[in-house]
Structure formats: C-alpha cells, structure tokens
mmCIF file of C-alpha atoms and ligand atoms in Angstrom:
data_model
loop_
_atom_site.group_PDB
_atom_site.id
_atom_site.type_symbol
_atom_site.label_atom_id
_atom_site.label_comp_id
_atom_site.label_asym_id
_atom_site.label_seq_id
_atom_site.Cartn_x
_atom_site.Cartn_y
_atom_site.Cartn_z
ATOM 1 C CA MET A 1 0.000 0.000 0.000
ATOM 2 C CA LYS A 2 1.298 3.434 -0.917
ATOM 3 C CA ALA A 3 1.954 5.873 1.902
ATOM 4 C CA LEU A 4 -0.705 8.561 2.151
ATOM 5 C CA SER A 5 1.567 11.045 3.897
ATOM 6 C CA LEU A 6 5.241 11.711 4.529
ATOM 7 C CA ARG A 7 4.789 10.475 8.081
ATOM 8 C CA GLU A 8 3.468 7.130 6.843
ATOM 9 C CA LEU A 9 6.376 6.942 4.450
ATOM 10 C CA GLU A 10 8.811 7.618 7.267
ATOM 11 C CA ALA A 11 7.334 4.712 9.244
ATOM 12 C CA ALA A 12 7.662 2.435 6.220
ATOM 13 C CA ALA A 13 11.300 3.470 5.738
ATOM 14 C CA ARG A 14 12.070 2.879 9.372
ATOM 15 C CA ALA A 15 10.759 -0.664 9.123
ATOM 16 C CA LEU A 16 12.963 -1.337 6.092
ATOM 17 C CA LEU A 17 16.253 0.314 6.942
ATOM 18 C CA GLU A 18 19.006 -1.218 8.999
ATOM 19 C CA PRO A 19 18.635 0.538 12.412
ATOM 20 C CA GLY A 20 22.061 2.212 12.305
ATOM 21 C CA ILE A 21 21.316 3.720 8.890
ATOM 22 C CA HIS A 22 17.874 4.832 10.037
ATOM 23 C CA ASP A 23 19.473 6.555 13.027
ATOM 24 C CA LEU A 24 22.070 8.202 10.791
ATOM 25 C CA PHE A 25 19.295 9.748 8.695
ATOM 26 C CA ALA A 26 16.743 10.453 11.412
ATOM 27 C CA GLY A 27 18.997 11.681 14.180
ATOM 28 C CA GLY A 28 19.995 15.102 15.391
ATOM 29 C CA SER A 29 22.732 16.437 17.643
ATOM 30 C CA ASP A 30 23.049 16.230 21.431
ATOM 31 C CA ASP A 31 19.566 16.029 23.023
ATOM 32 C CA GLU A 32 17.784 16.526 19.673
ATOM 33 C CA VAL A 33 15.915 19.551 21.029
ATOM 34 C CA SER A 34 16.176 21.387 17.694
ATOM 35 C CA LEU A 35 15.225 18.256 15.780
ATOM 36 C CA ARG A 36 11.926 18.034 17.667
ATOM 37 C CA ALA A 37 11.379 21.796 17.578
ATOM 38 C CA ASN A 38 11.468 21.883 13.778
ATOM 39 C CA GLU A 39 8.295 19.858 13.219
ATOM 40 C CA ASP A 40 6.607 21.134 16.394
ATOM 41 C CA ALA A 41 6.876 24.739 15.254
ATOM 42 C CA PHE A 42 4.606 24.074 12.273
ATOM 43 C CA ALA A 43 1.998 22.326 14.419
ATOM 44 C CA ARG A 44 1.849 25.325 16.773
ATOM 45 C CA VAL A 45 0.850 27.773 14.037
ATOM 46 C CA GLY A 46 -2.725 27.625 12.832
ATOM 47 C CA LEU A 47 -4.145 28.639 9.467
ATOM 48 C CA VAL A 48 -7.157 30.926 9.200
ATOM 49 C CA PRO A 49 -8.392 30.697 5.623
ATOM 50 C CA ARG A 50 -9.788 33.513 3.503
ATOM 51 C CA VAL A 51 -12.884 32.604 1.495
ATOM 52 C CA LEU A 52 -14.592 33.590 -1.750
ATOM 53 C CA ARG A 53 -11.526 35.218 -3.222
ATOM 54 C CA GLY A 54 -11.949 33.538 -6.603
ATOM 55 C CA ARG A 55 -8.223 33.109 -7.194
ATOM 56 C CA GLY A 56 -8.628 29.958 -9.298
ATOM 57 C CA ALA A 57 -6.489 26.826 -9.253
ATOM 58 C CA PRO A 58 -3.173 27.612 -7.535
ATOM 59 C CA ARG A 59 -0.022 27.906 -9.655
ATOM 60 C CA LEU A 60 3.113 26.469 -8.150
ATOM 61 C CA ASP A 61 5.739 27.175 -10.812
ATOM 62 C CA THR A 62 8.466 29.561 -9.801
ATOM 63 C CA GLU A 63 11.952 30.815 -10.518
ATOM 64 C CA LEU A 64 14.757 30.612 -7.987
ATOM 65 C CA LEU A 65 18.375 31.656 -8.488
ATOM 66 C CA GLY A 66 17.772 31.800 -12.204
ATOM 67 C CA CYS A 67 16.287 28.279 -12.285
ATOM 68 C CA ARG A 68 12.778 27.533 -13.447
ATOM 69 C CA ALA A 69 11.064 25.014 -11.178
ATOM 70 C CA SER A 70 7.634 23.438 -11.228
ATOM 71 C CA MET A 71 7.123 24.122 -7.528
ATOM 72 C CA PRO A 72 8.657 26.076 -4.655
ATOM 73 C CA ILE A 73 9.748 22.855 -2.953
ATOM 74 C CA VAL A 74 13.466 22.110 -3.273
ATOM 75 C CA LEU A 75 15.320 18.930 -2.386
ATOM 76 C CA ALA A 76 17.727 19.903 0.430
ATOM 77 C CA PRO A 77 21.248 18.518 0.308
ATOM 78 C CA THR A 78 21.559 15.223 2.157
ATOM 79 C CA ALA A 79 24.600 12.977 2.184
ATOM 80 C CA PHE A 80 24.911 9.289 1.303
ATOM 81 C CA HIS A 81 21.870 8.408 -0.792
ATOM 82 C CA ARG A 82 23.384 5.036 -1.668
ATOM 83 C CA LEU A 83 22.908 4.041 1.965
ATOM 84 C CA ALA A 84 19.168 4.436 1.410
ATOM 85 C CA HIS A 85 18.997 2.717 -1.978
ATOM 86 C CA PRO A 86 21.555 1.127 -4.340
ATOM 87 C CA GLU A 87 20.755 3.654 -7.075
ATOM 88 C CA GLY A 88 21.314 6.484 -4.607
ATOM 89 C CA GLU A 89 21.606 10.029 -5.954
ATOM 90 C CA ARG A 90 20.949 8.885 -9.533
ATOM 91 C CA ALA A 91 17.459 7.783 -8.538
ATOM 92 C CA THR A 92 16.867 10.989 -6.588
ATOM 93 C CA ALA A 93 18.003 13.075 -9.539
ATOM 94 C CA ARG A 94 15.728 11.261 -11.996
ATOM 95 C CA ALA A 95 12.691 11.712 -9.750
ATOM 96 C CA ALA A 96 13.470 15.399 -9.188
ATOM 97 C CA ALA A 97 14.034 15.986 -12.917
ATOM 98 C CA ALA A 98 10.752 14.280 -13.828
ATOM 99 C CA ALA A 99 8.933 16.458 -11.287
ATOM 100 C CA GLY A 100 10.693 19.635 -12.445
ATOM 101 C CA ALA A 101 11.985 20.172 -8.899
ATOM 102 C CA ILE A 102 15.378 21.628 -8.009
ATOM 103 C CA TYR A 103 17.718 19.071 -6.428
ATOM 104 C CA THR A 104 20.516 20.386 -4.222
ATOM 105 C CA VAL A 105 23.262 17.774 -4.431
ATOM 106 C CA SER A 106 25.285 17.294 -1.245
ATOM 107 C CA MET A 107 29.037 17.662 -1.451
ATOM 108 C CA ALA A 108 28.997 14.345 0.469
ATOM 109 C CA SER A 109 27.025 12.529 -2.215
ATOM 110 C CA THR A 110 27.934 8.904 -2.842
ATOM 111 C CA THR A 111 27.668 9.471 -6.616
ATOM 112 C CA ALA A 112 29.857 11.889 -8.561
ATOM 113 C CA ILE A 113 28.216 15.154 -9.563
ATOM 114 C CA GLU A 114 28.834 14.418 -13.268
ATOM 115 C CA ASP A 115 26.830 11.175 -13.020
ATOM 116 C CA ILE A 116 24.012 12.834 -11.083
ATOM 117 C CA ALA A 117 23.801 15.549 -13.741
ATOM 118 C CA GLN A 118 22.947 12.909 -16.375
ATOM 119 C CA ALA A 119 19.326 13.049 -15.181
ATOM 120 C CA GLY A 120 19.070 16.468 -16.797
ATOM 121 C CA GLY A 121 17.028 18.295 -14.134
ATOM 122 C CA PRO A 122 17.911 21.598 -12.465
ATOM 123 C CA LEU A 123 20.705 21.044 -9.929
ATOM 124 C CA TRP A 124 22.257 23.172 -7.232
ATOM 125 C CA PHE A 125 25.447 22.013 -5.523
ATOM 126 C CA GLN A 126 26.003 22.226 -1.778
ATOM 127 C CA LEU A 127 29.522 23.153 -0.807
ATOM 128 C CA TYR A 128 31.476 23.143 2.427
ATOM 129 C CA LEU A 129 34.240 25.674 1.820
ATOM 130 C CA GLN A 130 37.481 23.802 2.347
ATOM 131 C CA PRO A 131 40.486 25.388 4.023
ATOM 132 C CA ASP A 132 42.439 24.178 0.975
ATOM 133 C CA ARG A 133 41.271 26.817 -1.511
ATOM 134 C CA GLY A 134 42.892 24.937 -4.373
ATOM 135 C CA PHE A 135 40.606 21.979 -3.700
ATOM 136 C CA THR A 136 37.524 24.187 -3.394
ATOM 137 C CA GLU A 137 38.362 25.913 -6.670
ATOM 138 C CA ALA A 138 38.846 22.606 -8.489
ATOM 139 C CA LEU A 139 35.502 21.354 -7.153
ATOM 140 C CA VAL A 140 33.706 24.562 -8.163
ATOM 141 C CA ARG A 141 35.064 24.180 -11.696
ATOM 142 C CA ARG A 142 33.848 20.559 -11.759
ATOM 143 C CA VAL A 143 30.416 21.617 -10.589
ATOM 144 C CA GLU A 144 30.223 24.416 -13.169
ATOM 145 C CA ALA A 145 31.258 22.006 -15.923
ATOM 146 C CA ALA A 146 28.603 19.517 -14.792
ATOM 147 C CA GLY A 147 25.969 22.208 -15.363
ATOM 148 C CA CYS A 148 24.905 22.999 -11.790
ATOM 149 C CA LYS A 149 22.960 26.236 -11.643
ATOM 150 C CA ALA A 150 23.923 27.529 -8.179
ATOM 151 C CA LEU A 151 26.168 26.899 -5.183
ATOM 152 C CA VAL A 152 24.635 26.426 -1.749
ATOM 153 C CA VAL A 153 27.389 27.118 0.755
ATOM 154 C CA THR A 154 26.722 25.594 4.163
ATOM 155 C CA VAL A 155 27.954 27.973 6.841
ATOM 156 C CA ASP A 156 26.573 26.378 10.013
ATOM 157 C CA SER A 157 29.340 23.804 10.303
ATOM 158 C CA PRO A 158 32.622 25.306 11.557
ATOM 159 C CA VAL A 159 32.868 21.953 13.344
ATOM 160 C CA PHE A 160 30.804 18.786 12.969
ATOM 161 C CA GLY A 161 27.741 18.450 15.245
ATOM 162 C CA ARG A 162 27.877 15.688 17.860
ATOM 163 C CA ARG A 163 25.389 13.034 16.833
ATOM 164 C CA GLU A 164 25.136 10.628 19.692
ATOM 165 C CA ARG A 165 23.069 8.047 17.824
ATOM 166 C CA ASP A 166 25.962 7.595 15.390
ATOM 167 C CA LEU A 167 28.504 7.407 18.201
ATOM 168 C CA ARG A 168 26.379 4.806 19.959
ATOM 169 C CA ASN A 169 26.013 2.788 16.739
ATOM 170 C CA GLY A 170 29.686 3.178 15.864
ATOM 171 C CA PHE A 171 28.832 4.705 12.499
ATOM 172 C CA MET A 172 32.053 6.392 11.448
ATOM 173 C CA ASP A 173 32.856 5.307 7.920
ATOM 174 C CA LEU A 174 30.960 4.429 4.790
ATOM 175 C CA PRO A 175 30.767 0.731 3.914
ATOM 176 C CA ALA A 176 33.355 -0.729 1.536
ATOM 177 C CA GLY A 177 32.749 0.307 -2.074
ATOM 178 C CA MET A 178 31.051 3.571 -1.186
ATOM 179 C CA CYS A 179 32.656 6.961 -0.810
ATOM 180 C CA CYS A 180 32.143 10.707 -1.003
ATOM 181 C CA GLU A 181 32.725 10.708 -4.763
ATOM 182 C CA ASN A 182 33.115 14.474 -5.069
ATOM 183 C CA MET A 183 36.053 14.327 -2.661
ATOM 184 C CA ARG A 184 37.964 11.731 -4.671
ATOM 185 C CA PRO A 185 40.982 13.820 -5.567
ATOM 186 C CA LEU A 186 41.697 14.100 -1.858
ATOM 187 C CA GLY A 187 42.704 10.449 -1.787
ATOM 188 C CA PRO A 188 41.828 7.688 0.646
ATOM 189 C CA ASN A 189 39.898 9.951 3.029
ATOM 190 C CA CYS A 190 36.979 10.068 0.622
ATOM 191 C CA GLU A 191 36.146 6.557 1.846
ATOM 192 C CA ARG A 192 35.276 8.004 5.207
ATOM 193 C CA GLY A 193 32.220 9.581 6.775
ATOM 194 C CA PRO A 194 31.770 13.331 6.340
ATOM 195 C CA ALA A 195 33.320 14.087 9.710
ATOM 196 C CA ARG A 196 36.578 12.690 8.393
ATOM 197 C CA SER A 197 36.623 13.196 4.620
ATOM 198 C CA ILE A 198 35.352 16.782 4.483
ATOM 199 C CA ALA A 199 37.227 19.437 6.417
ATOM 200 C CA PHE A 200 35.108 21.554 8.749
ATOM 201 C CA SER A 201 36.982 24.693 9.637
ATOM 202 C CA PRO A 202 36.369 27.296 12.350
ATOM 203 C CA THR A 203 38.752 29.641 10.547
ATOM 204 C CA LEU A 204 36.267 30.295 7.729
ATOM 205 C CA SER A 205 34.980 33.857 7.584
ATOM 206 C CA TRP A 206 33.173 36.339 5.353
ATOM 207 C CA ALA A 207 36.494 36.783 3.543
ATOM 208 C CA ASP A 208 36.094 33.228 2.218
ATOM 209 C CA VAL A 209 32.625 34.081 0.912
ATOM 210 C CA ASP A 210 34.123 37.166 -0.785
ATOM 211 C CA TRP A 211 36.780 34.932 -2.311
ATOM 212 C CA LEU A 212 34.158 32.503 -3.633
ATOM 213 C CA ARG A 213 32.092 35.419 -4.995
ATOM 214 C CA GLU A 214 35.131 36.458 -7.055
ATOM 215 C CA LEU A 215 35.832 32.890 -8.145
ATOM 216 C CA THR A 216 32.522 32.020 -9.781
ATOM 217 C CA SER A 217 29.657 33.673 -11.584
ATOM 218 C CA LEU A 218 27.205 31.017 -10.368
ATOM 219 C CA PRO A 219 24.542 32.327 -7.992
ATOM 220 C CA ILE A 220 25.496 31.644 -4.359
ATOM 221 C CA ALA A 221 23.141 30.835 -1.472
ATOM 222 C CA LEU A 222 24.348 30.681 2.137
ATOM 223 C CA LYS A 223 22.791 27.802 4.071
ATOM 224 C CA GLY A 224 22.396 28.028 7.824
ATOM 225 C CA VAL A 225 22.116 31.783 8.356
ATOM 226 C CA LEU A 226 19.877 32.250 11.412
ATOM 227 C CA HIS A 227 20.825 35.570 12.978
ATOM 228 C CA PRO A 228 19.334 38.736 11.485
ATOM 229 C CA GLU A 229 22.720 40.480 11.825
ATOM 230 C CA ASP A 230 24.313 37.759 9.701
ATOM 231 C CA ALA A 231 21.479 38.063 7.201
ATOM 232 C CA LYS A 232 22.233 41.804 6.942
ATOM 233 C CA ARG A 233 25.929 41.064 6.591
ATOM 234 C CA ALA A 234 25.120 38.651 3.762
ATOM 235 C CA LEU A 235 23.558 41.536 1.844
ATOM 236 C CA ASP A 236 27.014 43.125 1.584
ATOM 237 C CA SER A 237 28.700 39.949 0.377
ATOM 238 C CA GLY A 238 26.982 39.740 -2.985
ATOM 239 C CA VAL A 239 25.250 36.428 -2.309
ATOM 240 C CA ASP A 240 21.946 35.689 -3.995
ATOM 241 C CA ALA A 241 19.841 33.789 -1.430
ATOM 242 C CA LEU A 242 19.791 32.435 2.111
ATOM 243 C CA PHE A 243 18.700 29.076 3.446
ATOM 244 C CA VAL A 244 17.135 29.612 6.860
ATOM 245 C CA SER A 245 18.072 26.236 8.285
ATOM 246 C CA ASN A 246 19.373 24.614 11.463
ATOM 247 C CA HIS A 247 20.702 21.682 9.443
ATOM 248 C CA GLY A 248 17.716 19.568 10.401
ATOM 249 C CA GLY A 249 18.748 19.820 14.079
ATOM 250 C CA ARG A 250 22.090 18.153 13.389
ATOM 251 C CA GLN A 251 24.545 20.931 14.221
ATOM 252 C CA LEU A 252 24.138 23.279 17.218
ATOM 253 C CA ASP A 253 21.411 21.849 19.441
ATOM 254 C CA THR A 254 18.725 24.049 21.027
ATOM 255 C CA VAL A 255 18.716 26.376 18.023
ATOM 256 C CA PRO A 256 15.035 27.326 17.594
ATOM 257 C CA ALA A 257 13.030 26.069 14.665
ATOM 258 C CA PRO A 258 13.816 27.902 11.415
ATOM 259 C CA LEU A 259 10.108 28.756 11.108
ATOM 260 C CA GLU A 260 10.380 30.871 14.272
ATOM 261 C CA LEU A 261 13.564 32.575 13.102
ATOM 262 C CA LEU A 262 12.192 33.387 9.671
ATOM 263 C CA PRO A 263 10.279 36.642 10.478
ATOM 264 C CA PRO A 264 13.282 38.570 11.873
ATOM 265 C CA ILE A 265 15.413 37.445 8.946
ATOM 266 C CA ALA A 266 12.730 38.409 6.440
ATOM 267 C CA ASP A 267 12.601 41.813 8.176
ATOM 268 C CA ALA A 268 16.361 42.173 7.966
ATOM 269 C CA VAL A 269 16.675 41.450 4.238
ATOM 270 C CA GLY A 270 13.312 42.677 2.939
ATOM 271 C CA ASP A 271 12.909 41.841 -0.738
ATOM 272 C CA ARG A 272 16.621 41.933 -1.387
ATOM 273 C CA LEU A 273 17.389 38.226 -0.851
ATOM 274 C CA PRO A 274 15.076 35.273 -1.445
ATOM 275 C CA LEU A 275 14.798 32.973 1.572
ATOM 276 C CA VAL A 276 14.545 29.192 1.471
ATOM 277 C CA LEU A 277 13.386 27.556 4.704
ATOM 278 C CA ASP A 278 14.256 23.988 5.650
ATOM 279 C CA GLY A 279 13.691 21.896 8.749
ATOM 280 C CA GLY A 280 10.591 19.885 9.610
ATOM 281 C CA VAL A 281 8.551 20.531 6.453
ATOM 282 C CA ARG A 282 6.285 17.477 6.215
ATOM 283 C CA ARG A 283 3.009 18.842 4.820
ATOM 284 C CA GLY A 284 1.805 21.255 2.183
ATOM 285 C CA THR A 285 0.363 23.343 5.020
ATOM 286 C CA ASP A 286 3.881 23.588 6.529
ATOM 287 C CA ALA A 287 5.192 25.017 3.263
ATOM 288 C CA LEU A 288 2.311 27.492 3.140
ATOM 289 C CA LYS A 289 3.116 28.733 6.671
ATOM 290 C CA ALA A 290 6.735 29.296 5.667
ATOM 291 C CA PHE A 291 5.629 31.266 2.596
ATOM 292 C CA ALA A 292 3.303 33.353 4.748
ATOM 293 C CA LEU A 293 6.270 34.299 6.953
ATOM 294 C CA GLY A 294 8.498 35.333 4.082
ATOM 295 C CA ALA A 295 10.075 32.223 2.522
ATOM 296 C CA ARG A 296 10.180 32.040 -1.269
ATOM 297 C CA ALA A 297 10.642 28.266 -1.150
ATOM 298 C CA VAL A 298 11.016 25.410 1.293
ATOM 299 C CA ALA A 299 13.464 22.527 1.160
ATOM 300 C CA ILE A 300 12.991 18.963 2.367
ATOM 301 C CA GLY A 301 15.746 16.719 3.698
ATOM 302 C CA ARG A 302 14.753 13.471 5.395
ATOM 303 C CA PRO A 303 11.514 12.821 3.457
ATOM 304 C CA VAL A 304 13.573 12.319 0.298
ATOM 305 C CA LEU A 305 15.674 9.698 2.069
ATOM 306 C CA TRP A 306 12.541 7.904 3.297
ATOM 307 C CA GLY A 307 11.122 7.880 -0.233
ATOM 308 C CA LEU A 308 14.400 6.610 -1.621
ATOM 309 C CA ALA A 309 14.598 3.836 0.966
ATOM 310 C CA VAL A 310 11.060 2.662 0.318
ATOM 311 C CA GLY A 311 10.915 2.880 -3.454
ATOM 312 C CA GLY A 312 14.054 4.311 -5.055
ATOM 313 C CA GLU A 313 13.163 6.722 -7.864
ATOM 314 C CA ALA A 314 9.431 5.952 -7.564
ATOM 315 C CA GLY A 315 9.591 6.580 -3.819
ATOM 316 C CA VAL A 316 11.145 10.033 -4.268
ATOM 317 C CA ALA A 317 8.628 10.765 -7.030
ATOM 318 C CA HIS A 318 5.867 9.849 -4.580
ATOM 319 C CA VAL A 319 7.265 12.272 -1.979
ATOM 320 C CA LEU A 320 7.232 15.106 -4.497
ATOM 321 C CA THR A 321 3.762 14.234 -5.794
ATOM 322 C CA MET A 322 2.304 14.125 -2.286
ATOM 323 C CA LEU A 323 3.808 17.449 -1.263
ATOM 324 C CA ARG A 324 2.822 19.128 -4.514
ATOM 325 C CA SER A 325 -0.806 18.104 -4.216
ATOM 326 C CA GLU A 326 -0.921 18.967 -0.507
ATOM 327 C CA LEU A 327 0.460 22.420 -1.238
ATOM 328 C CA GLU A 328 -2.039 22.963 -4.063
ATOM 329 C CA ARG A 329 -4.873 21.954 -1.775
ATOM 330 C CA ALA A 330 -3.632 24.087 1.142
ATOM 331 C CA LEU A 331 -3.317 27.154 -1.103
ATOM 332 C CA ALA A 332 -6.764 26.636 -2.591
ATOM 333 C CA LEU A 333 -8.327 26.125 0.848
ATOM 334 C CA CYS A 334 -6.731 29.375 2.045
ATOM 335 C CA GLY A 335 -7.969 31.323 -0.957
ATOM 336 C CA CYS A 336 -4.488 31.719 -2.469
ATOM 337 C CA GLY A 337 -3.687 31.593 -6.189
ATOM 338 C CA SER A 338 0.034 31.025 -5.588
ATOM 339 C CA ALA A 339 2.641 31.010 -2.833
ATOM 340 C CA ASP A 340 2.990 34.785 -3.321
ATOM 341 C CA ASP A 341 -0.585 35.192 -2.049
ATOM 342 C CA ALA A 342 0.329 33.702 1.343
ATOM 343 C CA SER A 343 0.705 36.379 4.004
ATOM 344 C CA PRO A 344 0.793 36.515 7.826
ATOM 345 C CA GLU A 345 -2.924 37.382 7.926
ATOM 346 C CA LEU A 346 -3.553 33.653 7.328
ATOM 347 C CA LEU A 347 -1.681 32.630 10.463
ATOM 348 C CA HIS A 348 -2.970 32.113 13.960
ATOM 349 C CA PHE A 349 -0.573 31.965 16.915
ATOM 350 C CA SER A 350 -2.085 30.373 20.000
ATOM 351 C CA ARG A 351 -1.618 32.281 23.188
ATOM 352 C CA TRP A 352 -1.069 30.559 26.499
ATOM 353 C CA GLU A 353 -3.911 32.383 28.192
ATOM 354 C CA PRO A 354 -7.238 32.328 26.420
ATOM 355 C CA ARG A 355 -9.023 35.642 26.444
ATOM 356 C CA TRP A 356 -12.407 35.178 28.120
ATOM 357 C CA ARG A 357 -15.314 37.512 27.821
ATOM 358 C CA THR A 358 -15.803 38.833 31.311
ATOM 359 C CA SER A 359 -18.962 40.832 30.849
HETATM 360 C C1 FMN B 401 21.004 12.384 6.626
HETATM 361 C C2 FMN B 401 21.190 13.853 6.413
HETATM 362 C C3 FMN B 401 22.318 14.292 5.732
HETATM 363 C C4 FMN B 401 22.507 15.660 5.512
HETATM 364 N N1 FMN B 401 23.596 16.053 4.797
HETATM 365 C C5 FMN B 401 23.790 17.380 4.573
HETATM 366 C C6 FMN B 401 24.891 17.821 3.801
HETATM 367 O O1 FMN B 401 25.674 17.023 3.294
HETATM 368 N N2 FMN B 401 25.048 19.155 3.638
HETATM 369 C C7 FMN B 401 24.177 20.066 4.168
HETATM 370 O O2 FMN B 401 24.360 21.276 3.999
HETATM 371 N N3 FMN B 401 23.104 19.664 4.879
HETATM 372 C C8 FMN B 401 22.891 18.358 5.082
HETATM 373 N N4 FMN B 401 21.803 17.951 5.796
HETATM 374 C C9 FMN B 401 20.804 18.949 6.255
HETATM 375 C C10 FMN B 401 19.725 19.164 5.190
HETATM 376 O O3 FMN B 401 20.238 19.833 4.077
HETATM 377 C C11 FMN B 401 18.551 19.992 5.718
HETATM 378 O O4 FMN B 401 19.051 21.192 6.282
HETATM 379 C C12 FMN B 401 17.698 19.270 6.746
HETATM 380 O O5 FMN B 401 17.662 17.885 6.519
HETATM 381 C C13 FMN B 401 16.281 19.828 6.692
HETATM 382 O O6 FMN B 401 15.484 19.261 7.665
HETATM 383 P P1 FMN B 401 14.446 18.041 7.408
HETATM 384 O O7 FMN B 401 15.288 16.809 7.294
HETATM 385 O O8 FMN B 401 13.637 18.088 8.646
HETATM 386 O O9 FMN B 401 13.657 18.336 6.156
HETATM 387 C C14 FMN B 401 21.573 16.593 6.019
HETATM 388 C C15 FMN B 401 20.445 16.145 6.701
HETATM 389 C C16 FMN B 401 20.251 14.794 6.905
HETATM 390 C C17 FMN B 401 19.009 14.345 7.623
#
C-alpha cells in the first residue's frame, strides 16, 4: 500500500532500513531539542483561511536563483543516498528531474556530480568551503562544468555536530565500495564519513565568501544563516539567497526552529534576498506557513531519504507528488492563487492564556 503522507512513508522506511542507517538519517545532535522543535513549530501555528476570493487553481511554478522550477519545494542537500537505496543520488536526480523540482546535491554525495547531472534536471550544488582553496576551486570548476545552476554554501558547520546516535552505533565510515565521490581527488579519506573526509573549519569567515564570490559567476546561497545580523551582513557579500536552516537539528542543538527565526530574517533582508526555509517541512500546510512568513521556497531533507529507501526513484517521485498536491490543496483552501498570495494574515498563533469575555 502506498503511503498517504510523509509520516506514513517515514514509518515504512524505518521498518525497512538497517537501524544504524535509520538513526544516521533520522537523528539530530546532542539532546535533539532542535530536531523536535522543527516539526513542532509548524503544528503550533494555525491557518485561518480567507474565502470567496476567486483566485482559481493555484499555480506552483516559480523561478529561484535563475532556475525555473515546477514548484517552490526544493530537495535539500543530504549525504549518502546510496545508503538508502543502491541507485542512490541517480534515482533521486531522476525523480526530481521528472517532477521539475530543483535538487541540491550534497558535497557528500555517494555518486559523482557528473553522473548525477545525467538526469538532466535543475541542480544546485552544496559546498562546504574547504580550508584548501585549491581543492575548493577545483571542485567549483567541476560543478560548473557539470551544469549545476547555483552553489549552496553551508555555513553552520565550523565543526561537525555531535550526533550521539551515530557514536552509539559506531557509524564512522561508509561501507566498503562507497565513498564521497566528489572528494575523490583528496585520496583515501573520501572513503570516510563526512566528519573525516570533508574538512570543517572554524577559521572560515566572510572573507572566504568574498573569495568565492570572485571565483565564480554562479549564484550563491548561504545555508544556515539564522541571525538577522548575519542576514544583513550577507547583503554586503553579494550572495543571492539564504537558506534559513538549522541543518535539520544536526549541528548546534537548542537552536530554535527555522520557522520561528524566519520573520526577523525576512525583516532584515526585505525583498533583497530570497529565503529558502528547511527543517521539519512534512506537509503542504507547513510550506504554506513558511511562505506566509516570508520564505520564497522550502526545502525537504529526510523525506527524500525515506522515499528513496522505500521505493528508489518511484519513492522520491511519490514524496514530491504528495507534497505538490498537498500544497495545491492548502493554497486553494486558504484562498491563495500562488505562494505569493500567502501572508501573515492567514496565520494564527495560539496564546497561552485564552481571552475570556468577562462581561
Ligand atoms: C542524513 C542527512 C544528511 C545531511 N547532509 C547534509 C549535507 O551534506 N550538507 C548540508 O548542507 N546539509 C545536510 N543535511 C541537512 C539538510 O540539508 C537539511 O538542512 C535538513 O535535513 C532539513 O530538515 P528536514 O530533514 O527536517 O527536512 C543533512 C540532513 C540529513 C538528515
């Protein structure tokens, strides 16, 4: 039986995956406070629909960082798709291409970017700036040659988050025959998990973003900007978008849900930078709430891995189909003709103390 929702799909994936791999995908850092907060934040915001607005069937197509997309739902970068399914990132890329959705390929993909690009859909490439600028430059040239349309630079990882599920399970390295293919020129370390094959560096600074801006003409998004002051600083660095993301609760724990941090960031950047929100998006209504608070698009991480585990390409296609139709329905039920129609007037924030009529 096909899953009717992303939550059903997650349960099906959990039953199929080897427990250590499930934990690797599902887990967060430390006490997983942020991990839980991400989904909870959406449940705590209500929707108050507008009626009789006659906006017609909602349109989902959009343009982001110069890329046409059939919907404002992007595949977030997640590592190691071949741990979920033997066809790994190739299957993900085919499903995304068929759906006309943008797929952000992780630098820690277990398939080389050139092979992923064969699917022909719009691709962005997620980059961890490496302290070895020569390596970063070579990788950027590879990514440009492969036809990727933008770089998504993850800036929330000066060091690797502590993921206790992985420590408990002893998950340190990829199984034999699998590696971070985009890291290959670095030699034997590409056979390792991301904590050991990719360098995470606390010395990185805005100067490195400036350097990258000079290096490439590809649009650049910064992923993991959560402080409004950093969002303002990003305006000066010539970047083209921000991902408001806490890395799915896998880096600094107790960071609030991105949904809650979105309004101050949207205030800080106004219309000058498009915002992509990720973290806990599991329903079309979640996406709509993010749009109402200023996101131009949302990105999904784990649901893609659950789809891949359950059905390979067809499983990822099912994830995208479900979310697309949920978003269409949510927009229509709120009287919106597109994501641009979503505004804070649709949102209801519960207060702790109900206001009673006293007279
Ligand atoms: C298994 C897994 C691997 C991830 N790998 C990366 C990565 O390589 N680079 C990156 O910037 N973010 C990575 N992320 C974070 C996602 O891009 C995204 O921020 C997060 O998953 C969104 O939350 P969601 O899973 O609740 O949708 C990963 C997340 C998961 C769950």
